[in-house]
Each structure stands twice: as C-alpha cells, then as structure tokens.
Amino acid sequence: MESRLVSMTQQHPELEQEQAYILHAYECLEASRVGALKIRDLTSSGPGGTFQARLERNVFDENLVHRLEQLELGNAALVFGRIDRTSEYEDAVESFHIGRLAVADANREPVVVDWRAPVAEPFYRATGREQMGLLRRRHFVVEGPQLLALEDELFGEGHLGVGQDEGLGGDDPRQGLRGYSTLLTALGRSRTGQLGDIVATIQAEQDEIIRSPQAGVLVVQGGPGTGKTVVALHRAAYLLYTHRFPLEDQGVLVIGPNRVFLRYIERVLPSLGEAGVQQVILADLIPEVQFGLRESSNVARVKGNKRIAKVIDKAITDRERPLREDVQLPYGVGFVRLRAEESVQIIKAARRRYHRHNQARRYVENEVWAALAASFRSGADAEDIRDALTGTPEIRAVFERMWPVLTPAQLLHDLFGSKALLELAANGILPESDYLALYRERSESLDEVRWSNADAALLDEVRFLLGPRPRKSGKVDETDEIRTFGHIVVDEVQDLTPMQLRMVTRRSLSGSMTVVGDIAQATGPLAPNDWKDVLEHLPSRKTPRIVGLSVGYRIPAQIMELADKVMHAATPGLRAPRSVRDGDEVPIITTVESADALYEAVIARARVLLQQSGGGRTAIICPDDTIDQMSSALDAASVPHGRAQAAGLDENLSIVPASLAKGLELDDVIVVEPSAIVADDAQGLRLLYVTLTRSTRSLTVVHRMPLPDAML
C-alpha cells in the first residue's frame, strides 16, 4: 500500500483547494442551521389551524429540533476524508467528501456525504484486492475546520497493487490498516478525560461490525484497546441512520458498568449527530429506591445466580395466603362470613387466571365481596357489601393476608428482613448458607433502605412478576410497566450476572442487541469463561453472532507485552490483541521498601508525568481501600488531583480505584501495589490485567509487596 502523510506546507498541490472546500462545507452547514431556525420560527407562530394542521406542524417542529441537535458539532471535525471513484460514464471520475453528517448547498447538491451512507462504505472497506471502484482514498488530519495534513491512498497498478493488500492478516497487524499515518496521529493525541469518536479512522474490521445487520444479538469480543466500546456506539449511530423509523420511536438504550464510564462515553453519540440515546447504569432503570449499599462479593454472587429468580417467585406466592379460619364481619343487623375453604378456592382461581400478582388483586376483591354477599341469610348485593365494608380494619386485614398489593421494595425488604421468610422461599432452591447470607435487619421504613447494585436485578425481577399496581379505578398503572427498546448496547457485558442479563433481556423489544466485552477482563461475581455462559441469558429469536476485534490500537506494544503475561495466567486459552504501534518507553517498575517510600515514589512519578503530559490525562490506579490514603498523600505534597467519580476524569491527575478502571482510556498510568489489587478481588488477575491496559503512552508500576508471579 502506498501511503504518505503530507504536512501543512506547499508540498501537496491540493492542500489549499481541500481547505477551501472544508470551509465551504461549514458555510453550507451554517446556512442549513439558519434556514432550519427560520422555518421553526414560522411553524411556532401560533396555535391556529385545524387539529390535523397543528399535529403536522408539531411533528415537523420535532423533526427540526432533532436536526438542530444533529448540527451541534462542537469541536468535532465536519469533514475528514474524500474518495475518488470511477463513474458509470466512460473515463469520468466522481468525488465524494465524507463527514459526520450530510450537508448540501443552496441548490440541494451534496457537499458532504454522511459516513453511514452506502456511498461512503469504500472509504472504510476498500482494499487492493477489493477496490470497490476506488481510485484514491484521502484522509484529512483536521482540527475543527482547520486542515493540517493530507494522507492519500492510491489504488490500481503501481500503487496498492491488485491482489496484494488483502486487509488484516499475517504477522504484521499494521497490514491492511486504512490511513495508517492519520490513525497514528489520532492515537497520539492527548486524552481529554472523555472518549472520542473514531469516525475518521474506522478500520475495516470495525466497519464490518458497525454495518452488520440489526436483527439478533451481536457479541463483540475485543481485548483492551481494540475499540470495542466505540465500535458499539458507532453501530448504534449507524442503525439509527439506516433504521430511523422505527428505531427513533422505539428508542436505543446504552448500558454501562458505572457512572464514571457513562461520563467517559457521553459525548460520542452526540458528536455523531445522535443526541437522543438513553445512557444508563442498571440501577437507573429502577424507580423510587435509593442505592448505595456495599455488600460482600459472596452476597453479590448469591444475588446474581439465576436460581434466585425461583426464590423471588416463591416469595411472591408465599404472600398469596388463604385464611387460617373463617372471618365473620358485621353487616346491617346481621353478619357476613368468608369461610377459610372459600379463600383457598379464590386464591387457586386467581393463580390460574393471572400470571402477574398485582393484576389479580381486583379479581380477588370481587370474589371476596361475592362470597360475603352469598353468605348473608337473606341475600345481599355484592356492591352493597363493598360500600359498607370497604376501608374497615377487618376487611383490610383479609385482603392484606390473601392478596396484598406489593411493590418490589416492600417484597424484598420483607424477605431479606426475615430468616423465616427466606427459609420458606429458598429451601430446596438455595443452600442454607446462601439464603441466610441474604438476611439483613429490617429498617424502620422503606425510605431508609439502601440497595446494592446487585439488588437492582432482583428489584426488576420482582417488578416484572408483580406487574403494575392497580389504580383505584381498577385499571393498572401503565407507567409501572417495564419499557422496551428497539436496540440495546451493553458494554462490559462479561461482568453482568445471569440475573442482570435477565434484566437487560426484559427490555429488548425484538432481541436486537450489541453486547461488547472481553472474557479475559471478566471480574464480576460470576465471571464467565465462555460466551455461551452469557448468551444463554440473552434473547434467542435469532441465532447470535460472535465477532472478534483482533487489533489493539490504543496500547503500545511494550505495555501489551507485560499485560499479556498476566492475561495468559488469568485466562490461558485466550489470545491477546496485536498492537499496531510501539511506545516511546517500556513499562517502568519501581520497588520500594516502605509505605512512605511508596507514596513518595508515586508522587515523584506523577509530577514528572504531569510536566510531560501536555494537558493529557494521568491516572493513579490503586486498590480500592487505599484511595483515601493516596489522596491524603497527594494533598500533603500539594499535588492537585481529582477522584474518579460520576463527574468523570476532569482533572489532569486522577485517583482511580481498580474496580472502576475498566473501559477507561488514559495517557499515562501509575499502577500501585499489583499484588493488593489481585488479593482484593475474586478475579484479581483479570482485574490486574484491566489496570495494566489503560494507558496509551506510558505505564509505571510502584510496589512494596512482591509482584504477582504473572508479572515476572
């Protein structure tokens, strides 16, 4: 492949011409924005007209708002490439500039082609063997509207060499990369604390995943630095472009492992013109409860096991209880009676007729009123009985025993707060040691209860089984129903438990999902060893597809060499990604003799990295229980720093607990006490592998304890 990077000098005869074209594209974009605003003002000038006219005007206005959101590029480049290809007309060449979204001039002639359009596909996929009609592929190195450099790839005899460039393969991972110099330029830029898009440098194996069909579950296996997260987000953007209707109405959901991660990825989709995608952690999907409880990995393991679903189902059934004895209630000048045997039959009938608990409450009430009316000596109307007895303590006690209206929080609070209820629900399903591990003292009120991350899936299971609560009118509250989505993206899926995967599956409208992860980085309480362990809990309407990303773009080869040792020790059967670039230095391993010396060494290295960073992001990754001590040491040394939290990595230097490092991308990383990181987690070696693979530039390891054998 012939490829050259031309700097911003007079070396390339078309540099000024391309710069002028890019500026013209921005002018057309601004004209589109102004025109859309004017039309929006016209359509919002008043409420008059027919109902149909108002409806059409509102729909049009919504579409305009969405378009305006698409046009908010920020500092992202509008145009990043060009393709020249043979035309259907003899000896003619047609050119297309490729960018983030489609832009047209005043005559509706295309100026920029959306990167997702079919005509743009050769920009990412063409090879010497499969030229896809290309004569030239041009990559721009840009900062906003400013063109800094050009890189040309020429096709045909004497250039790419027909049949020689077959794409990725062979021993050299750089073979088949598109726009290699442009790619290296992008990879070499300092990090900002937030994930950037890769729309200008998407490689062929990534593009194949992005443009794959929507139906079914697509599993993307990728080691650290392969771009699996950003590929999944670009696929979401692509599907929204190609299936705008109905996906825009059905919704797209992105699920991340923690809030630090969500903050890290939040700009990717808006930079691609898709601002309406919901991005959440699983706990965000559970309304009306407070999270924050920390619990042991053993309890999280029990709560993650799929058998807990049977326990929950049984716990609900246990709250559907017949009367112990007949109930007699005063009515008029006599009494009405509900016999215990009648309550048994009512409960059995309710279970047969309804699959969800709360939906059966109205039926149970009606049957109780009918039985009471039938028991009156001279006969009585059920509605009269209802009017007379509704709200009395006695009848409330009857319904509360036979078929209480329950909320997920109520049911689990009661269950976890009673060893007797736990035994009743779990005996024969879970070992005694497991279900007793779930016990915790009851709180005075539900408002005081704090739930763990593992509880989210259990609360969701209960919510599904209970169904919506009935309103006073007897109708169900539809807002209580679990919302479904047309497409779901799940990152770090290998860390989700079977119960959490059930929770995700419940939100899938049609089984369309993109799930990404790396088995070698699995650190959850029930870490899988194979993708089949994950897929058995996901939708199966279509045969799932598993695709792999084999090339590591982010991590220098020298760092991957050290990380590979740990990966092979943790997961011997897996293959590490191949790095496409070398770093400037090998990992630095510093051994100290005391705790004080450890902090001094970390601080000294942090100061050096901050001086060299050029505004990039440096992280100190520590065992979770040492974060406070490390922060205090930095404060004492007057080293400005932040902590990884929901706000993100906003400081040039951040302290990151090892448990939150997954998915992050940083310029420089200092890993502290690898042996403690390993010891703190059931999947400690895998967690260490994660921490060692966060850096794009340099890795420093500081330790007092002996290094794990896997690092030697």
XYZ file of C-alpha atoms in Angstrom:
712
model
C 0.000 0.000 0.000
C 1.326 3.423 -0.963
C 0.526 5.857 1.782
C 2.041 9.236 2.588
C 1.299 11.932 5.152
C 1.669 15.420 3.718
C 2.155 18.140 6.313
C 0.548 21.556 6.072
C 3.051 23.087 3.704
C 3.090 23.683 -0.025
C 4.122 20.062 -0.651
C 0.669 18.963 -1.763
C -0.856 20.831 -4.685
C -4.438 20.258 -3.449
C -3.954 21.290 0.166
C -5.327 24.811 -0.284
C -8.118 23.510 -2.506
C -9.239 20.994 0.148
C -9.054 23.646 2.864
C -11.322 25.882 0.811
C -13.746 23.008 0.283
C -13.907 22.283 4.020
C -14.638 25.939 4.782
C -17.358 25.879 2.113
C -18.890 22.816 3.815
C -19.019 24.687 7.117
C -20.690 27.641 5.403
C -23.339 25.319 3.952
C -23.824 23.763 7.375
C -24.397 27.158 8.967
C -26.814 28.107 6.185
C -28.764 24.918 6.906
C -28.853 25.802 10.577
C -30.119 29.316 9.930
C -32.716 28.037 7.474
C -33.964 25.431 9.936
C -34.300 28.060 12.677
C -36.312 30.327 10.406
C -38.674 27.510 9.472
C -39.012 26.553 13.128
C -39.962 30.136 13.996
C -42.593 30.116 11.260
C -44.125 26.837 12.439
C -44.335 28.018 16.040
C -46.046 31.321 15.246
C -49.395 30.370 16.692
C -51.851 27.617 17.705
C -54.289 28.264 14.883
C -55.473 25.907 12.178
C -57.183 22.566 12.184
C -56.253 19.765 14.528
C -54.531 17.955 11.639
C -52.594 21.074 10.716
C -51.453 21.586 14.298
C -50.436 17.935 14.548
C -48.423 18.092 11.339
C -46.835 21.354 12.468
C -45.792 19.805 15.793
C -44.311 16.754 14.108
C -42.407 18.974 11.697
C -41.152 21.070 14.590
C -39.902 17.975 16.427
C -38.000 16.876 13.329
C -36.443 20.309 13.056
C -35.364 20.233 16.692
C -33.734 16.865 16.116
C -31.948 18.212 13.041
C -30.677 21.180 15.007
C -29.313 18.832 17.619
C -27.523 16.960 14.860
C -25.893 20.150 13.691
C -24.225 20.769 17.093
C -20.712 19.618 16.255
C -18.735 21.421 18.936
C -15.017 20.982 18.180
C -15.551 17.823 16.159
C -14.471 17.941 12.505
C -17.276 18.048 9.952
C -15.231 16.639 7.054
C -12.490 14.050 7.469
C -11.988 12.346 4.125
C -12.632 12.007 0.429
C -12.962 9.203 -2.059
C -12.436 9.321 -5.832
C -14.007 6.530 -7.823
C -14.726 5.557 -11.357
C -18.022 6.805 -12.705
C -20.543 4.908 -14.754
C -19.632 7.303 -17.554
C -16.515 6.411 -19.581
C -13.274 7.975 -18.354
C -15.117 10.041 -15.738
C -14.157 10.312 -12.065
C -16.559 11.286 -9.299
C -15.534 12.502 -5.864
C -17.308 12.457 -2.520
C -16.246 14.174 0.672
C -17.034 12.061 3.735
C -18.131 13.598 7.027
C -20.178 13.267 10.180
C -23.483 14.140 8.601
C -24.871 15.026 5.204
C -24.578 18.661 4.116
C -25.997 20.185 0.938
C -25.605 23.590 -0.673
C -28.339 26.055 -1.557
C -29.156 24.076 -4.710
C -29.579 20.837 -2.723
C -26.395 19.463 -4.243
C -24.457 17.223 -1.836
C -21.370 18.814 -0.316
C -20.643 16.245 2.412
C -21.780 12.609 2.465
C -22.807 11.105 5.817
C -20.250 8.489 6.876
C -23.083 5.994 7.307
C -24.379 6.318 3.744
C -23.748 3.351 1.373
C -21.620 5.525 -0.906
C -19.181 6.106 1.989
C -18.589 2.420 2.674
C -15.492 2.115 0.384
C -13.810 4.792 2.489
C -13.576 2.203 5.248
C -13.647 -1.123 3.414
C -11.775 -0.913 0.096
C -8.547 -2.931 -0.240
C -6.115 -3.673 -3.024
C -7.937 -6.914 -3.698
C -11.429 -5.442 -3.293
C -11.057 -1.901 -4.603
C -14.821 -1.190 -4.662
C -14.283 1.134 -7.621
C -11.886 3.480 -5.805
C -9.031 5.312 -7.468
C -7.999 7.252 -4.380
C -8.859 7.436 -0.707
C -7.841 10.644 1.035
C -7.664 11.091 4.806
C -7.693 14.545 6.416
C -5.894 15.460 9.606
C -8.167 18.205 10.907
C -8.949 20.219 13.980
C -12.443 21.552 13.504
C -12.438 23.419 10.188
C -8.633 23.619 10.048
C -6.918 21.203 7.653
C -3.493 20.235 8.989
C -2.410 17.439 6.691
C -3.438 15.006 3.994
C -2.833 11.308 3.560
C -3.529 9.675 0.203
C -4.003 6.007 -0.582
C -3.903 5.327 -4.314
C -5.465 2.276 -5.951
C -4.532 0.429 -9.121
C -1.423 -0.718 -10.884
C 1.729 0.631 -9.319
C 0.025 1.705 -6.132
C -1.860 -0.652 -3.844
C -1.049 -3.486 -6.175
C -4.025 -5.512 -7.244
C -4.367 -8.629 -5.150
C -1.633 -7.701 -2.671
C -3.491 -5.818 0.024
C -5.985 -8.278 1.463
C -6.845 -6.389 4.603
C -5.918 -7.504 8.106
C -3.931 -10.653 8.397
C -0.454 -12.061 8.631
C 2.095 -11.428 11.338
C 2.135 -7.652 10.987
C -1.050 -6.156 12.475
C -0.397 -2.950 10.528
C -1.029 -4.729 7.243
C -4.344 -3.632 5.836
C -4.862 -0.627 8.121
C -6.559 2.305 6.436
C -4.962 5.741 6.685
C -2.175 4.488 8.907
C -0.447 7.838 9.397
C -3.754 9.556 10.102
C -4.629 6.795 12.542
C -1.320 7.216 14.389
C -1.880 10.969 14.550
C -5.287 10.434 16.141
C -3.959 7.836 18.569
C -1.101 10.104 19.571
C -3.315 12.981 20.679
C -3.645 13.625 24.391
C -6.749 12.308 26.110
C -9.370 14.693 27.420
C -10.945 12.515 30.081
C -13.760 11.574 27.714
C -13.921 9.003 24.934
C -13.738 10.430 21.438
C -15.341 9.050 18.313
C -13.342 7.177 15.667
C -15.486 8.105 12.708
C -12.484 9.451 10.775
C -10.280 6.401 11.373
C -12.648 3.414 11.440
C -10.797 0.333 10.238
C -12.177 -2.432 8.033
C -12.799 -4.998 10.774
C -14.509 -2.317 12.862
C -16.612 -1.088 9.954
C -17.840 -4.600 9.224
C -19.227 -4.769 12.754
C -20.700 -1.275 12.614
C -22.606 -2.001 9.380
C -23.745 -5.501 10.330
C -27.499 -6.285 10.217
C -29.668 -5.154 13.113
C -31.507 -8.373 13.912
C -30.495 -10.585 16.817
C -27.705 -10.400 19.366
C -24.260 -9.383 18.137
C -21.408 -10.181 20.538
C -18.235 -8.160 20.028
C -15.239 -9.783 21.715
C -12.316 -7.429 21.917
C -9.277 -7.118 24.093
C -8.155 -3.820 25.617
C -7.533 -1.052 23.134
C -9.361 -2.708 20.216
C -12.073 -0.049 20.227
C -14.979 -2.350 21.076
C -16.826 0.289 23.094
C -16.604 2.995 20.476
C -17.448 0.489 17.733
C -20.646 -0.456 19.596
C -21.602 3.231 19.908
C -20.909 3.853 16.221
C -23.067 0.828 15.400
C -25.900 2.398 17.386
C -25.477 5.600 15.356
C -25.410 3.584 12.122
C -28.586 1.680 12.996
C -30.360 4.931 13.852
C -29.362 6.252 10.424
C -30.390 3.168 8.456
C -33.493 2.347 10.519
C -34.538 5.850 11.596
C -38.090 4.670 11.673
C -38.999 2.839 13.803
C -35.823 2.933 15.944
C -36.186 6.596 16.855
C -39.627 5.886 18.324
C -38.682 2.546 19.863
C -35.568 4.022 21.449
C -31.959 2.938 21.801
C -30.552 2.101 25.235
C -26.860 2.092 26.186
C -25.970 0.316 29.437
C -22.588 0.935 31.064
C -20.908 -0.575 34.126
C -20.721 2.580 36.290
C -21.259 6.334 36.237
C -17.583 7.113 35.671
C -17.837 5.113 32.458
C -21.076 6.837 31.389
C -19.463 10.222 31.880
C -16.486 8.997 29.889
C -18.574 7.981 26.829
C -21.309 10.610 26.962
C -20.053 12.748 24.051
C -19.562 10.006 21.459
C -23.121 9.705 20.148
C -23.881 13.460 20.227
C -20.684 14.033 18.209
C -22.167 11.689 15.593
C -25.441 13.588 15.490
C -27.423 11.236 17.741
C -28.341 13.099 20.904
C -31.476 11.215 21.949
C -29.990 7.876 23.051
C -30.574 6.949 26.708
C -27.342 6.034 28.546
C -27.718 4.371 31.955
C -26.362 2.002 34.531
C -28.721 -0.781 35.572
C -29.672 0.963 38.812
C -31.066 3.905 36.799
C -33.778 1.599 35.468
C -35.231 1.023 38.931
C -37.528 3.835 40.097
C -38.318 5.053 43.588
C -35.451 3.443 45.524
C -32.068 4.607 46.806
C -28.853 2.774 46.004
C -25.507 2.965 47.775
C -25.322 -0.219 49.871
C -21.990 -2.020 49.611
C -22.000 -5.727 50.231
C -19.624 -8.665 50.024
C -18.776 -10.434 46.790
C -20.343 -13.589 48.244
C -23.724 -11.886 48.686
C -23.437 -10.412 45.182
C -22.724 -13.912 43.875
C -25.871 -15.324 45.511
C -27.997 -12.467 44.201
C -26.570 -12.888 40.707
C -27.318 -16.610 40.415
C -30.304 -17.322 38.180
C -31.760 -19.604 40.877
C -32.638 -16.523 42.897
C -35.412 -15.909 40.342
C -37.169 -19.042 41.613
C -36.740 -17.809 45.180
C -38.381 -14.495 44.289
C -41.241 -16.238 42.508
C -41.782 -18.433 45.550
C -41.629 -15.424 47.888
C -44.451 -13.794 45.935
C -46.507 -16.982 46.027
C -45.927 -17.155 49.776
C -47.732 -13.795 50.106
C -50.865 -15.279 48.471
C -52.253 -16.932 51.583
C -55.662 -18.389 52.401
C -57.314 -17.546 55.699
C -56.402 -19.662 58.709
C -60.008 -19.592 59.914
C -63.397 -18.264 58.904
C -63.900 -14.486 59.105
C -67.224 -13.051 60.295
C -67.996 -9.372 59.753
C -70.979 -7.312 60.964
C -73.364 -6.145 58.254
C -76.710 -4.439 58.811
C -78.442 -6.251 61.632
C -76.563 -9.470 60.960
C -73.264 -10.845 59.790
C -71.497 -11.910 56.614
C -68.910 -14.659 56.577
C -65.934 -15.745 54.430
C -65.038 -19.341 55.055
C -61.370 -20.386 55.036
C -62.099 -23.016 52.361
C -63.596 -20.347 50.114
C -60.399 -18.274 50.450
C -58.389 -21.304 49.287
C -60.506 -21.614 46.142
C -60.329 -17.877 45.416
C -56.522 -17.930 45.602
C -56.247 -21.010 43.396
C -58.527 -19.422 40.785
C -56.554 -16.152 40.858
C -53.293 -18.004 40.257
C -54.804 -19.865 37.291
C -56.234 -16.743 35.695
C -53.358 -14.287 36.204
C -49.619 -14.656 35.736
C -48.712 -11.392 37.485
C -49.544 -10.858 41.127
C -50.889 -7.305 41.280
C -53.108 -7.787 38.244
C -55.098 -10.407 40.173
C -55.890 -8.161 43.137
C -59.138 -6.796 41.663
C -60.321 -10.327 40.866
C -59.643 -11.467 44.446
C -61.537 -8.483 45.831
C -64.557 -9.171 43.631
C -64.622 -12.829 44.603
C -64.408 -11.982 48.298
C -67.300 -9.489 48.022
C -69.348 -12.097 46.151
C -68.681 -14.769 48.787
C -69.604 -12.383 51.611
C -72.812 -11.386 49.857
C -73.765 -15.017 49.298
C -73.291 -15.740 52.991
C -75.902 -13.221 54.148
C -79.028 -15.028 55.403
C -81.478 -13.129 53.243
C -79.097 -12.498 50.407
C -77.319 -9.261 49.666
C -75.833 -7.372 46.755
C -72.052 -7.587 46.476
C -71.788 -3.855 45.722
C -73.755 -3.030 48.861
C -71.383 -5.200 50.882
C -68.422 -3.445 49.262
C -69.819 0.010 50.035
C -70.471 -0.919 53.637
C -67.233 -2.704 54.484
C -64.541 -1.085 52.285
C -61.927 0.560 54.447
C -62.742 -1.274 57.658
C -59.735 -2.718 59.506
C -61.211 -6.223 59.332
C -61.574 -6.316 55.540
C -58.207 -4.655 55.015
C -56.685 -7.454 57.111
C -58.423 -10.039 54.901
C -57.019 -8.590 51.675
C -53.609 -7.987 53.201
C -53.383 -11.654 54.110
C -54.932 -13.157 51.000
C -53.530 -10.963 48.220
C -51.672 -7.798 49.243
C -50.768 -5.150 46.661
C -46.990 -5.235 46.714
C -44.105 -3.117 45.496
C -40.701 -4.606 44.645
C -39.069 -2.789 47.538
C -41.727 -3.998 50.002
C -41.397 -7.617 48.971
C -37.584 -7.744 49.100
C -37.415 -5.706 52.303
C -39.767 -8.175 53.959
C -37.961 -11.178 52.500
C -34.412 -10.110 53.386
C -35.510 -8.962 56.840
C -36.870 -12.366 57.933
C -34.895 -15.594 58.209
C -38.207 -17.466 58.355
C -39.415 -15.973 55.058
C -36.029 -16.657 53.463
C -36.178 -20.280 54.517
C -39.774 -20.613 53.324
C -38.935 -19.181 49.882
C -35.438 -20.589 49.309
C -35.438 -24.001 50.968
C -34.764 -26.608 48.323
C -33.580 -23.963 45.837
C -30.506 -22.487 47.531
C -28.147 -23.936 50.148
C -28.875 -22.681 53.646
C -25.591 -20.751 53.783
C -26.580 -18.877 50.604
C -30.081 -17.810 51.571
C -29.038 -16.877 55.092
C -26.344 -14.656 53.568
C -29.197 -12.551 52.170
C -30.532 -11.707 55.630
C -30.205 -8.127 56.840
C -32.003 -6.309 59.625
C -35.208 -4.546 58.689
C -35.273 -0.771 58.585
C -37.964 1.247 60.285
C -39.320 2.381 56.918
C -38.716 1.704 53.248
C -37.450 5.266 52.791
C -34.431 4.401 54.935
C -33.450 1.313 52.928
C -30.349 1.478 50.729
C -29.970 -1.087 47.998
C -26.882 -2.579 46.393
C -26.046 -2.755 42.687
C -26.837 -6.477 42.791
C -30.294 -5.660 44.190
C -31.238 -3.785 41.005
C -31.753 -7.008 39.050
C -33.745 -8.542 41.906
C -35.984 -5.492 42.227
C -36.540 -5.661 38.475
C -37.415 -9.375 38.659
C -39.986 -8.633 41.359
C -41.345 -5.704 39.368
C -41.869 -7.955 36.360
C -43.539 -10.713 38.352
C -45.768 -8.379 40.332
C -46.902 -6.322 37.381
C -48.316 -2.814 37.585
C -50.211 -1.764 40.678
C -53.977 -1.345 40.160
C -55.394 2.132 40.400
C -58.471 2.911 42.466
C -60.455 2.659 39.277
C -59.359 -0.937 38.930
C -57.183 -0.256 35.891
C -53.455 -0.891 36.019
C -50.920 1.909 36.081
C -49.153 1.578 32.723
C -46.256 3.723 33.908
C -45.355 0.787 36.116
C -44.661 -1.349 33.051
C -41.059 -2.020 32.075
C -40.117 -0.032 28.954
C -38.653 -1.896 25.998
C -36.196 -0.607 23.378
C -35.620 -1.265 19.703
C -31.881 -1.752 20.191
C -29.733 -2.164 23.279
C -25.976 -1.696 23.647
C -24.334 -3.301 26.677
C -20.707 -2.599 27.497
C -18.553 -4.815 29.712
C -21.253 -7.441 29.380
C -18.913 -10.132 30.690
C -19.327 -8.649 34.180
C -23.101 -8.963 34.289
C -24.592 -11.783 36.321
C -27.325 -14.067 34.953
C -29.912 -12.032 36.874
C -28.589 -8.787 35.412
C -28.664 -10.295 31.923
C -32.304 -11.265 32.501
C -32.934 -7.644 33.401
C -31.367 -6.474 30.128
C -33.244 -9.066 28.055
C -36.531 -7.926 29.582
C -36.015 -4.513 27.956
C -35.447 -5.804 24.460
C -38.392 -5.282 22.130
C -37.215 -7.518 19.305
C -33.995 -9.149 20.508
C -31.735 -6.615 18.760
C -28.605 -6.031 20.831
C -24.937 -5.180 20.571
C -23.079 -6.578 23.571
C -19.361 -5.992 23.906
C -16.766 -7.275 26.286
C -13.691 -9.340 26.868
C -13.771 -12.662 28.682
C -10.176 -12.028 29.800
C -11.385 -8.911 31.658
C -14.321 -10.604 33.390
C -14.218 -9.588 37.054
C -17.838 -9.922 38.127
C -19.010 -12.187 40.978
C -19.972 -14.894 38.460
C -17.342 -14.260 35.783
C -17.994 -16.408 32.687
C -15.315 -18.471 30.994
C -17.099 -18.662 27.650
C -19.569 -16.533 25.691
C -22.149 -19.313 25.833
C -22.439 -18.608 29.561
C -23.587 -15.092 28.634
C -25.714 -15.912 25.599
C -27.939 -18.379 27.410
C -29.499 -15.451 29.266
C -29.958 -13.145 26.241
C -32.690 -13.143 23.561
C -32.587 -16.112 21.210
C -35.101 -15.207 18.497
C -32.202 -15.111 16.030
C -29.010 -17.142 16.175
C -26.491 -14.910 17.964
C -23.342 -13.833 16.159
C -19.925 -13.584 17.806
C -17.311 -11.399 16.119
C -13.841 -10.512 17.283
C -11.601 -7.455 17.140
C -8.033 -8.637 16.770
C -6.030 -5.418 16.555
C -5.139 -3.215 19.500
C -4.994 0.454 18.564
C -4.658 2.170 21.920
C -1.960 0.341 23.839
C 1.712 0.406 22.801
C 3.301 -2.979 22.145
C 5.708 -2.643 25.088
C 2.851 -2.291 27.551
C 0.872 -5.120 25.967
C 3.879 -7.409 26.310
C 3.734 -7.049 30.100
C -0.069 -7.223 30.221
C -0.092 -10.351 28.058
C 1.784 -12.263 30.764
C -0.997 -11.506 33.220
C -3.737 -12.322 30.711
C -2.282 -15.730 29.871
C -2.039 -16.536 33.585
C -5.638 -15.455 34.188
C -7.204 -16.949 31.043
C -4.747 -19.366 29.425
C -6.952 -20.198 26.452
C -7.447 -16.669 25.134
C -5.413 -14.706 22.627
C -4.377 -11.117 23.223
C -4.894 -8.405 20.585
C -1.959 -7.389 18.405
C -0.699 -3.826 18.892
C -0.290 -1.635 15.823
C 2.190 0.796 17.311
C 5.221 0.965 19.545
C 5.533 3.236 22.531
C 8.357 5.561 23.426
C 9.369 3.589 26.510
C 8.998 0.238 28.210
C 6.945 -0.004 31.424
C 8.757 1.285 34.497
C 8.629 -0.952 37.570
C 9.691 0.712 40.822
C 10.270 -1.280 44.010
C 10.197 0.465 47.412
C 10.862 -0.655 50.980
C 8.164 1.126 52.987
C 4.691 2.598 52.749
C 6.085 6.129 52.987
C 8.513 5.391 50.175
C 5.643 4.026 48.081
C 3.707 7.289 48.287
C 6.884 9.301 47.652
C 7.647 7.276 44.532
C 4.089 7.656 43.208
C 4.117 11.413 43.833
C 7.517 11.875 42.204
C 6.445 9.965 39.091
C 3.103 11.804 38.944
C 4.899 15.152 38.932
C 7.115 14.068 36.040
C 4.135 12.818 34.036
C 2.135 15.989 34.643
C 5.028 18.064 33.338
C 5.228 15.905 30.217
C 1.527 15.369 29.614
C 0.740 18.472 27.592
C -2.747 18.652 29.064
C -3.476 14.923 28.808
C -4.869 12.640 31.484
C -2.822 10.735 34.057
C -4.305 8.205 36.465
C -3.068 6.592 39.659
C -4.859 3.237 39.845
C -4.920 1.864 43.396
C -6.526 -0.913 45.390
C -9.992 0.340 46.332
C -9.293 0.580 50.070
C -6.218 2.808 49.628
C -7.869 5.698 47.782
C -8.189 7.925 50.846
C -4.569 7.398 51.891
C -3.301 8.140 48.395
C -5.410 11.299 48.198
C -4.111 12.465 51.582
C -0.508 11.890 50.492
C -1.056 13.933 47.328
C -2.707 16.704 49.344
C 0.226 16.768 51.756
C 2.588 17.103 48.797
C 0.408 19.863 47.266
C -0.236 17.859 44.101
C -3.596 18.849 42.550
C -5.736 15.822 41.728
C -9.260 14.513 41.424
C -11.008 11.236 42.098
C -12.811 9.096 39.563
C -16.477 9.708 40.224
C -19.738 10.415 38.448
C -18.356 13.755 37.281
C -15.675 11.905 35.330
C -11.923 12.382 34.987
C -11.979 16.155 34.908
C -8.524 16.695 36.404
C -5.197 16.154 34.683
C -4.348 13.749 37.511
C -7.000 11.431 38.937
C -7.006 8.653 41.501
C -8.947 5.685 40.156
C -9.948 2.667 42.262
C -9.060 -0.530 40.428
C -12.713 -1.589 40.422
C -13.653 1.478 38.303
C -10.756 1.367 35.829
C -12.450 -0.837 33.259
C -13.263 0.868 29.981
C -11.183 3.996 30.654
C -8.519 5.331 28.302
C -5.689 7.480 29.678
C -2.386 8.897 28.508
C -0.251 7.794 31.451
C -0.996 5.318 34.214
C 0.639 4.547 37.557
C -0.474 1.197 38.975
C 0.039 0.876 42.732
C 0.558 -2.447 44.535
C -0.475 -5.017 41.908
C -0.465 -7.831 44.497
C -3.050 -5.989 46.611
C -5.234 -5.488 43.548
C -5.073 -9.223 42.893
C -5.821 -10.103 46.518
C -8.827 -7.764 46.778
C -10.931 -9.435 44.086
C -12.049 -12.981 43.367
C -10.903 -12.390 39.790
C -7.831 -10.487 40.877
C -5.530 -11.425 37.984
C -8.155 -10.338 35.474
C -8.607 -7.059 37.342
C -4.850 -6.512 37.272
C -4.909 -7.120 33.517
C -7.512 -4.378 33.252
C -5.417 -1.883 35.216
C -2.293 -2.584 33.163
C -4.076 -1.881 29.878
C -5.495 1.608 30.399
C -2.590 3.656 29.060
C -1.945 4.950 25.553
C 1.529 6.262 26.320
C 3.318 5.138 29.495
C 2.883 2.643 32.317
C 4.539 2.813 35.727
C 4.167 0.140 38.400
C 5.055 1.037 42.004
C 5.066 -1.707 44.616
C 6.289 -2.656 48.072
C 4.697 -6.098 48.209
C 6.235 -8.777 45.946
C 4.895 -8.660 42.419
C 2.447 -11.372 41.338
C 4.200 -14.277 39.645
C 2.315 -13.483 36.442
C 4.245 -10.216 36.085
C 7.702 -11.764 36.473
